[in-house]
Amino acid sequence: MRGILRVLVFALLVTVSFVPMVRDADLAKPHVAANESRGSPPVDISKTIADYDEFSVGNFAGTEFSNLNLSLKLNEVSSTVEGNLTVDFYNDDPVPFSQIPFHLYPSGMLYESRQGNITVLNVTTTSEPIQEMPYSVLWEQQLMWVNLTDSLLPGERTEFHIEFITTLPDGLDRANVHGENGNQSRIYTVSSSYPIPCVYDRFDGWNTDPYVGFGDPFYIDMAFYEFYLNAPNDMIVAATGELIESDSDGESTTYHFDPILPVREVTFAASRYYQMESANVNGVNVSSFYLPDSQPEWEDDVLEWASLTLTLLNETYGVYPYSTLNVVEQHGFYGGMEYPCQVYMTRGVLERVRAETLFPEYLELVVVHEVAHQWWSQLVGDDCIDWGFLDEGLTCWSHNYYGEVYYSDWEYFQYYRYLDTVRTHHEEFEIGSVINQSNYERPDLVGYIDYTKAPLILEKLRVEIGHEKFVESLSHFFRQNYFEIATLPNLQEAFEFVCGEDMDWFFLPWFDNPFLPDYSFVGVVYNLTDGTLTISVEDLNEGSNPYSYSQQVLVRVDNNFDGVLLEETVWINGTTTFTRLVSTRPSEVCLDYEDYVLVDLISYDVDSLSTQNIQIVGTPSLTNLWGFLPIEILPAIAVTGIVLVLVFYVFINRRSGNATW
Ligand SMILES: [Zn+2]
């Protein structure tokens, strides 16, 4: 019996593949064949990781911020807010200022019959004798310029006082009054509703952008706030910061909120009908505020989701340093909106979930997403118009990461897979899409780029460099830009620091190219003489993109008879040719797109590219004899060979009278 086994093994070995050998060591290294290089990102020497250690425990000694003292008085009947803002403005820019612009956002917000507005009553000095200061309001730009009495030099401060009245619009925009008392749904949401200082930067000078209708229009510096708020008694108020004290005069209550640490803005919402829950999560007072009718979905769950997000992202990126975090129900045309220490989820989300036009997990998605914005857009700020893909991309990646951690699936919240959407976007819309652009340059693509393509590219980066380096890089980026403004080069810088290599090979093509790769086999040649298989893959979109892509793709080589001859992950760097040894003549070569390979596809269903068009060259050597024979007859030859060997074996044994079976 052992003799027969030995013969069978021998016969089978003839047709079994050899272990393939890697021939092109260079292919293991990604390279950039770019027309130009972005080079090392500019490093802002004022940003040091050391600040994180101090800031995260609330120590801002030695770091200057503007101080804003804001008092708001809500008039429930007229839907107006009387406001007083004392600005102690610190010039942290390298140029002197003779005037300072302020956003007056409400007049740009949606409305039905009552348009939002900020009427500036006066601007005055704060020191005696009090004097009026000249200012101009540009209605169309939702802007006010305050002219300073003296030029404000870098590193200096100036103080003045602005008195104003805000009319809250009655639409479903970020500030609004909506809902009815009759069904206990009336809510006053007061966001971006006072004069907010514009940001000066080296890219644009003063960023005086109006309240644009695509993406988020905000770009705001950190400042210390004292926030006083007066609202009618019996109203429940949710606001940015710790409630220091409240004082009622019988008709209304004045609340003093203090975020304690710098924030980019303050917001509040008030309703006679809010129900509130709170929990202490590692020293942070997490609260939810919701309407009575929303109780079935909001009770317990919203608080739980916010707390889980807070815990996860604290551990993943770095410390949320404030003592309060509110999730508040509001009316709005969107899903949710983030502000410092307070985020909103709209009643509309709940209604659509109940109507089954949104999947049920959407409620959790919105809460997690808006809370994640505390890390991306708040603690690390950005210009949401020019770099909006940065905070939305990071926030979307984060809410998907929450899905991965708590539901074991990074795509848990993706009703439409990002991967499918991005791979078929070009086919469906016949346009390219560059991530690294201002929203002004591609307003119609903001939703797709910021919320789908950008987080997918971040996930792609994780696939390429591995989870640990990826998360460590994000954490480094967070700490490096804590309480600062960040841009894409700052993100790349963080990845380069952690990975210890130039990351142009990833960031340039994936963030700046309009088109994904579109691979095609331009030549697959099998050489019978030496058993080499040379595969040439062309990126058909290479000429339409400024940079060449590098990504890892699983290559599989099959033979009808032997099955898989070769399975290996290969770096495809633009148009690429590579050679491998295979034991026998292959019948099919395939690029497997399963593992987050990003390519243009014509359909969701396609997950590979294969060819059977294999050119055969050379003459067969003895070791490649099997490769020379037509594939179709190989099984018959193999069986015949086995039978002949067996017959021969039996014949020999019988002749010697030594049969063993
Ligand atoms: Zn967002």
Tab-separated table of C-alpha atoms in Angstrom, residues 105-387:
chain	number	residue	atom	x	y	z
A	105	TYR	CA	-24.890	85.424	10.317
A	106	PRO	CA	-28.660	85.392	11.035
A	107	SER	CA	-29.621	87.519	8.010
A	108	GLY	CA	-28.133	84.815	5.776
A	109	MET	CA	-30.187	82.040	7.327
A	110	LEU	CA	-33.285	80.440	5.832
A	111	TYR	CA	-36.642	81.839	6.898
A	112	GLU	CA	-40.317	81.632	6.023
A	113	SER	CA	-41.855	84.983	6.933
A	114	ARG	CA	-39.476	86.453	9.532
A	115	GLN	CA	-35.954	87.013	8.281
A	116	GLY	CA	-33.112	86.757	10.725
A	117	ASN	CA	-31.116	89.852	11.464
A	118	ILE	CA	-28.633	91.444	13.834
A	119	THR	CA	-29.288	95.139	14.293
A	120	VAL	CA	-26.206	96.775	15.742
A	121	LEU	CA	-27.318	99.583	18.057
A	122	ASN	CA	-23.913	100.978	18.873
A	123	VAL	CA	-20.236	100.216	19.265
A	124	THR	CA	-18.458	102.045	22.060
A	125	THR	CA	-15.213	102.167	23.932
A	126	THR	CA	-15.248	100.594	27.374
A	127	SER	CA	-13.048	102.991	29.285
A	128	GLU	CA	-14.192	106.370	30.515
A	129	PRO	CA	-15.129	108.579	28.904
A	130	ILE	CA	-17.279	106.139	26.890
A	131	GLN	CA	-17.107	107.069	23.211
A	132	GLU	CA	-18.904	105.849	20.136
A	133	MET	CA	-16.713	103.953	17.688
A	134	PRO	CA	-17.373	104.070	13.947
A	135	TYR	CA	-18.545	100.860	12.310
A	136	SER	CA	-20.138	99.815	9.049
A	137	VAL	CA	-22.590	97.004	8.374
A	138	LEU	CA	-22.539	95.229	5.009
A	139	TRP	CA	-25.939	93.569	4.836
A	140	GLU	CA	-25.259	91.416	1.777
A	141	GLN	CA	-22.091	89.965	3.290
A	142	GLN	CA	-23.618	89.594	6.771
A	143	LEU	CA	-20.661	91.552	8.042
A	144	MET	CA	-19.775	94.424	10.348
A	145	TRP	CA	-16.445	96.267	10.352
A	146	VAL	CA	-15.499	98.000	13.578
A	147	ASN	CA	-12.977	100.794	13.041
A	148	LEU	CA	-10.409	100.946	15.810
A	149	THR	CA	-9.319	104.242	17.260
A	150	ASP	CA	-5.677	103.158	17.135
A	151	SER	CA	-3.848	100.584	15.074
A	152	LEU	CA	-3.764	97.281	16.940
A	153	LEU	CA	-0.245	95.888	16.794
A	154	PRO	CA	0.610	92.171	16.924
A	155	GLY	CA	0.495	90.907	20.481
A	156	GLU	CA	-1.643	93.840	21.678
A	157	ARG	CA	-5.217	94.021	22.944
A	158	THR	CA	-8.118	96.369	22.363
A	159	GLU	CA	-11.497	96.446	24.077
A	160	PHE	CA	-14.880	97.710	22.915
A	161	HIS	CA	-18.557	97.062	23.463
A	162	ILE	CA	-21.259	96.118	20.947
A	163	GLU	CA	-24.962	96.487	21.710
A	164	PHE	CA	-27.313	94.696	19.347
A	165	ILE	CA	-30.701	93.061	18.867
A	166	THR	CA	-30.992	89.750	17.066
A	167	THR	CA	-34.175	88.704	15.328
A	168	LEU	CA	-34.383	84.928	15.191
A	169	PRO	CA	-35.539	83.651	11.788
A	170	ASP	CA	-38.576	81.382	11.580
A	171	GLY	CA	-37.084	78.903	9.105
A	172	LEU	CA	-35.366	75.633	9.861
A	173	ASP	CA	-31.803	76.938	9.814
A	174	ARG	CA	-29.167	76.871	12.547
A	175	ALA	CA	-30.900	79.621	14.517
A	176	ASN	CA	-34.655	79.490	14.555
A	177	VAL	CA	-37.869	79.568	16.495
A	178	HIS	CA	-40.048	76.677	15.546
A	179	GLY	CA	-42.753	74.375	16.851
A	180	GLU	CA	-46.000	75.086	18.662
A	181	ASN	CA	-46.947	75.516	22.275
A	182	GLY	CA	-50.148	73.589	21.554
A	183	ASN	CA	-48.301	70.330	20.995
A	184	GLN	CA	-45.385	71.117	23.298
A	185	SER	CA	-42.832	71.360	20.493
A	186	ARG	CA	-41.748	75.023	20.508
A	187	ILE	CA	-37.971	75.506	20.712
A	188	TYR	CA	-35.802	78.633	20.512
A	189	THR	CA	-32.401	77.805	19.075
A	190	VAL	CA	-29.921	80.660	19.354
A	191	SER	CA	-26.731	79.807	17.481
A	192	SER	CA	-24.312	82.047	15.583
A	193	SER	CA	-26.676	84.832	16.586
A	194	TYR	CA	-24.347	87.483	17.957
A	195	PRO	CA	-21.462	89.375	16.268
A	196	ILE	CA	-18.635	86.825	15.947
A	197	PRO	CA	-15.078	88.021	15.213
A	198	CYS	CA	-13.746	86.849	11.851
A	199	VAL	CA	-10.484	84.908	11.599
A	200	TYR	CA	-7.377	86.380	10.022
A	201	ASP	CA	-5.019	83.873	8.383
A	202	ARG	CA	-2.063	83.745	6.023
A	203	PHE	CA	-4.164	82.288	3.217
A	204	ASP	CA	-6.970	84.839	2.911
A	205	GLY	CA	-6.213	87.700	5.299
A	206	TRP	CA	-9.564	88.340	6.999
A	207	ASN	CA	-11.997	85.502	6.310
A	208	THR	CA	-15.192	87.466	5.809
A	209	ASP	CA	-17.150	84.722	4.064
A	210	PRO	CA	-20.920	85.121	4.251
A	211	TYR	CA	-23.283	82.457	5.533
A	212	VAL	CA	-22.854	80.188	2.507
A	213	GLY	CA	-25.469	77.559	1.765
A	214	PHE	CA	-23.110	74.657	1.050
A	215	GLY	CA	-21.412	72.832	3.897
A	216	ASP	CA	-20.792	74.612	7.185
A	217	PRO	CA	-19.948	78.316	6.792
A	218	PHE	CA	-17.981	78.655	10.037
A	219	TYR	CA	-14.390	79.513	10.826
A	220	ILE	CA	-13.931	80.855	14.333
A	221	ASP	CA	-11.001	81.356	16.699
A	222	MET	CA	-10.893	80.154	20.288
A	223	ALA	CA	-11.728	82.734	22.965
A	224	PHE	CA	-12.508	82.809	26.667
A	225	TYR	CA	-16.202	83.477	27.269
A	226	GLU	CA	-18.372	84.681	30.083
A	227	PHE	CA	-21.923	83.946	29.017
A	228	TYR	CA	-24.984	85.484	30.682
A	229	LEU	CA	-28.391	84.504	29.479
A	230	ASN	CA	-31.821	85.725	30.511
A	231	ALA	CA	-34.903	83.684	29.626
A	232	PRO	CA	-38.497	83.582	30.883
A	233	ASN	CA	-39.084	81.520	33.970
A	234	ASP	CA	-40.292	77.998	33.288
A	235	MET	CA	-38.072	77.694	30.252
A	236	ILE	CA	-35.498	74.939	30.327
A	237	VAL	CA	-32.208	76.256	28.973
A	238	ALA	CA	-29.370	74.236	27.444
A	239	ALA	CA	-26.198	76.238	26.841
A	240	THR	CA	-22.464	76.090	26.277
A	241	GLY	CA	-20.544	75.850	29.521
A	242	GLU	CA	-20.930	75.169	33.189
A	243	LEU	CA	-23.877	76.767	34.954
A	244	ILE	CA	-22.170	78.943	37.543
A	245	GLU	CA	-25.302	80.494	39.012
A	246	SER	CA	-28.869	81.470	38.190
A	247	ASP	CA	-31.010	84.241	39.583
A	248	SER	CA	-34.738	84.790	39.076
A	249	ASP	CA	-36.564	88.104	39.385
A	250	GLY	CA	-39.957	86.398	39.371
A	251	GLU	CA	-40.591	86.659	35.633
A	252	SER	CA	-37.298	85.663	34.122
A	253	THR	CA	-34.116	83.944	35.167
A	254	THR	CA	-30.578	85.057	34.459
A	255	TYR	CA	-28.102	82.233	34.053
A	256	HIS	CA	-24.354	82.577	34.152
A	257	PHE	CA	-22.672	79.934	31.998
A	258	ASP	CA	-18.915	79.599	31.782
A	259	PRO	CA	-17.096	77.115	29.526
A	260	ILE	CA	-14.068	77.787	31.791
A	261	LEU	CA	-11.711	77.012	28.890
A	262	PRO	CA	-11.561	78.745	25.502
A	263	VAL	CA	-14.284	77.869	22.976
A	264	ARG	CA	-15.017	78.982	19.421
A	265	GLU	CA	-18.604	80.052	20.033
A	266	VAL	CA	-21.415	79.782	22.549
A	267	THR	CA	-24.946	78.610	21.820
A	268	PHE	CA	-28.157	78.024	23.688
A	269	ALA	CA	-31.567	76.488	23.142
A	270	ALA	CA	-34.621	77.100	25.291
A	271	SER	CA	-37.996	75.446	25.500
A	272	ARG	CA	-40.785	75.231	28.029
A	273	TYR	CA	-41.054	71.529	27.222
A	274	TYR	CA	-37.526	70.163	27.360
A	275	GLN	CA	-37.003	67.070	29.429
A	276	MET	CA	-33.486	66.570	30.676
A	277	GLU	CA	-31.286	63.664	31.681
A	278	SER	CA	-27.701	63.798	32.917
A	279	ALA	CA	-24.868	61.441	33.683
A	280	ASN	CA	-21.344	61.945	34.897
A	281	VAL	CA	-18.863	60.399	32.474
A	282	ASN	CA	-15.326	60.551	33.830
A	283	GLY	CA	-15.891	64.004	35.258
A	284	VAL	CA	-17.890	65.382	32.325
A	285	ASN	CA	-21.531	66.196	32.993
A	286	VAL	CA	-23.256	64.768	29.895
A	287	SER	CA	-26.870	65.874	29.420
A	288	SER	CA	-29.634	65.359	26.899
A	289	PHE	CA	-32.544	67.762	26.322
A	290	TYR	CA	-35.572	66.605	24.327
A	291	LEU	CA	-39.264	67.230	23.712
A	292	PRO	CA	-41.867	65.072	25.493
A	293	ASP	CA	-42.954	63.390	22.268
A	294	SER	CA	-39.356	62.360	21.558
A	295	GLN	CA	-38.975	60.528	24.838
A	296	PRO	CA	-39.332	56.970	23.457
A	297	GLU	CA	-36.283	57.363	21.235
A	298	TRP	CA	-34.272	59.854	23.297
A	299	GLU	CA	-34.642	58.564	26.831
A	300	ASP	CA	-31.505	56.791	28.055
A	301	ASP	CA	-30.221	56.048	24.548
A	302	VAL	CA	-29.003	59.501	23.507
A	303	LEU	CA	-27.163	59.897	26.785
A	304	GLU	CA	-25.657	56.445	26.342
A	305	TRP	CA	-24.487	57.109	22.767
A	306	ALA	CA	-22.962	60.468	23.706
A	307	SER	CA	-21.202	58.913	26.694
A	308	LEU	CA	-19.810	56.024	24.646
A	309	THR	CA	-18.503	58.472	22.047
A	310	LEU	CA	-16.917	60.655	24.686
A	311	THR	CA	-15.201	57.679	26.290
A	312	LEU	CA	-13.970	56.222	23.001
A	313	LEU	CA	-12.615	59.416	21.468
A	314	ASN	CA	-11.007	60.526	24.726
A	315	GLU	CA	-9.036	57.309	24.653
A	316	THR	CA	-8.395	57.353	20.911
A	317	TYR	CA	-7.389	60.955	20.182
A	318	GLY	CA	-6.965	62.884	23.407
A	319	VAL	CA	-8.792	64.716	26.136
A	320	TYR	CA	-12.119	66.504	25.871
A	321	PRO	CA	-11.241	69.039	28.551
A	322	TYR	CA	-14.572	70.718	29.304
A	323	SER	CA	-16.828	69.818	32.206
A	324	THR	CA	-20.123	69.747	30.273
A	325	LEU	CA	-21.441	68.206	27.070
A	326	ASN	CA	-25.065	68.604	25.965
A	327	VAL	CA	-27.017	66.827	23.234
A	328	VAL	CA	-30.066	68.954	22.495
A	329	GLU	CA	-33.118	68.480	20.318
A	330	GLN	CA	-33.882	71.307	17.917
A	331	HIS	CA	-35.834	71.937	14.746
A	332	GLY	CA	-33.726	72.055	11.593
A	333	PHE	CA	-33.601	71.026	7.948
A	334	TYR	CA	-30.416	69.010	8.546
A	335	GLY	CA	-29.574	66.064	10.794
A	336	GLY	CA	-27.500	67.714	13.481
A	337	MET	CA	-25.085	70.529	14.200
A	338	GLU	CA	-22.076	70.903	16.437
A	339	TYR	CA	-21.082	73.754	18.753
A	340	PRO	CA	-18.626	73.829	21.617
A	341	CYS	CA	-19.844	71.702	24.522
A	342	GLN	CA	-23.284	71.451	22.946
A	343	VAL	CA	-24.537	69.626	19.867
A	344	TYR	CA	-27.962	69.408	18.313
A	345	MET	CA	-29.961	66.610	16.747
A	346	THR	CA	-33.017	67.730	14.852
A	347	ARG	CA	-36.582	66.688	15.394
A	348	GLY	CA	-36.631	66.044	11.630
A	349	VAL	CA	-34.307	63.057	12.029
A	350	LEU	CA	-36.672	61.469	14.490
A	351	GLU	CA	-39.691	62.114	12.285
A	352	ARG	CA	-37.980	60.575	9.274
A	353	VAL	CA	-36.893	57.550	11.260
A	354	ARG	CA	-40.474	57.127	12.446
A	355	ALA	CA	-41.689	57.493	8.854
A	356	GLU	CA	-39.093	54.864	7.890
A	357	THR	CA	-37.490	57.152	5.319
A	358	LEU	CA	-34.280	56.943	7.364
A	359	PHE	CA	-32.817	53.764	8.776
A	360	PRO	CA	-33.279	53.446	12.572
A	361	GLU	CA	-29.558	53.654	13.371
A	362	TYR	CA	-29.525	57.187	11.969
A	363	LEU	CA	-30.405	58.642	15.378
A	364	GLU	CA	-27.321	57.104	16.912
A	365	LEU	CA	-25.240	58.096	13.907
A	366	VAL	CA	-26.180	61.779	14.286
A	367	VAL	CA	-25.430	61.845	18.009
A	368	VAL	CA	-22.077	60.117	17.590
A	369	HIS	CA	-21.170	62.278	14.594
A	370	GLU	CA	-21.962	65.590	16.287
A	371	VAL	CA	-20.199	64.618	19.499
A	372	ALA	CA	-17.158	63.536	17.447
A	373	HIS	CA	-17.066	67.071	16.033
A	374	GLN	CA	-15.923	68.202	19.486
A	375	TRP	CA	-12.536	66.776	18.477
A	376	TRP	CA	-12.692	67.772	14.801
A	377	SER	CA	-13.841	71.366	14.120
A	378	GLN	CA	-13.995	72.448	17.759
A	379	LEU	CA	-10.904	71.415	19.757
A	380	VAL	CA	-8.979	71.192	16.487
A	381	GLY	CA	-10.556	73.911	14.397
A	382	ASP	CA	-10.499	74.486	10.675
A	383	ASP	CA	-11.840	76.793	8.028
A	384	CYS	CA	-15.036	74.868	7.299
A	385	ILE	CA	-15.420	76.512	3.895
A	386	ASP	CA	-11.897	76.114	2.527
A	387	TRP	CA	-10.965	72.928	4.404
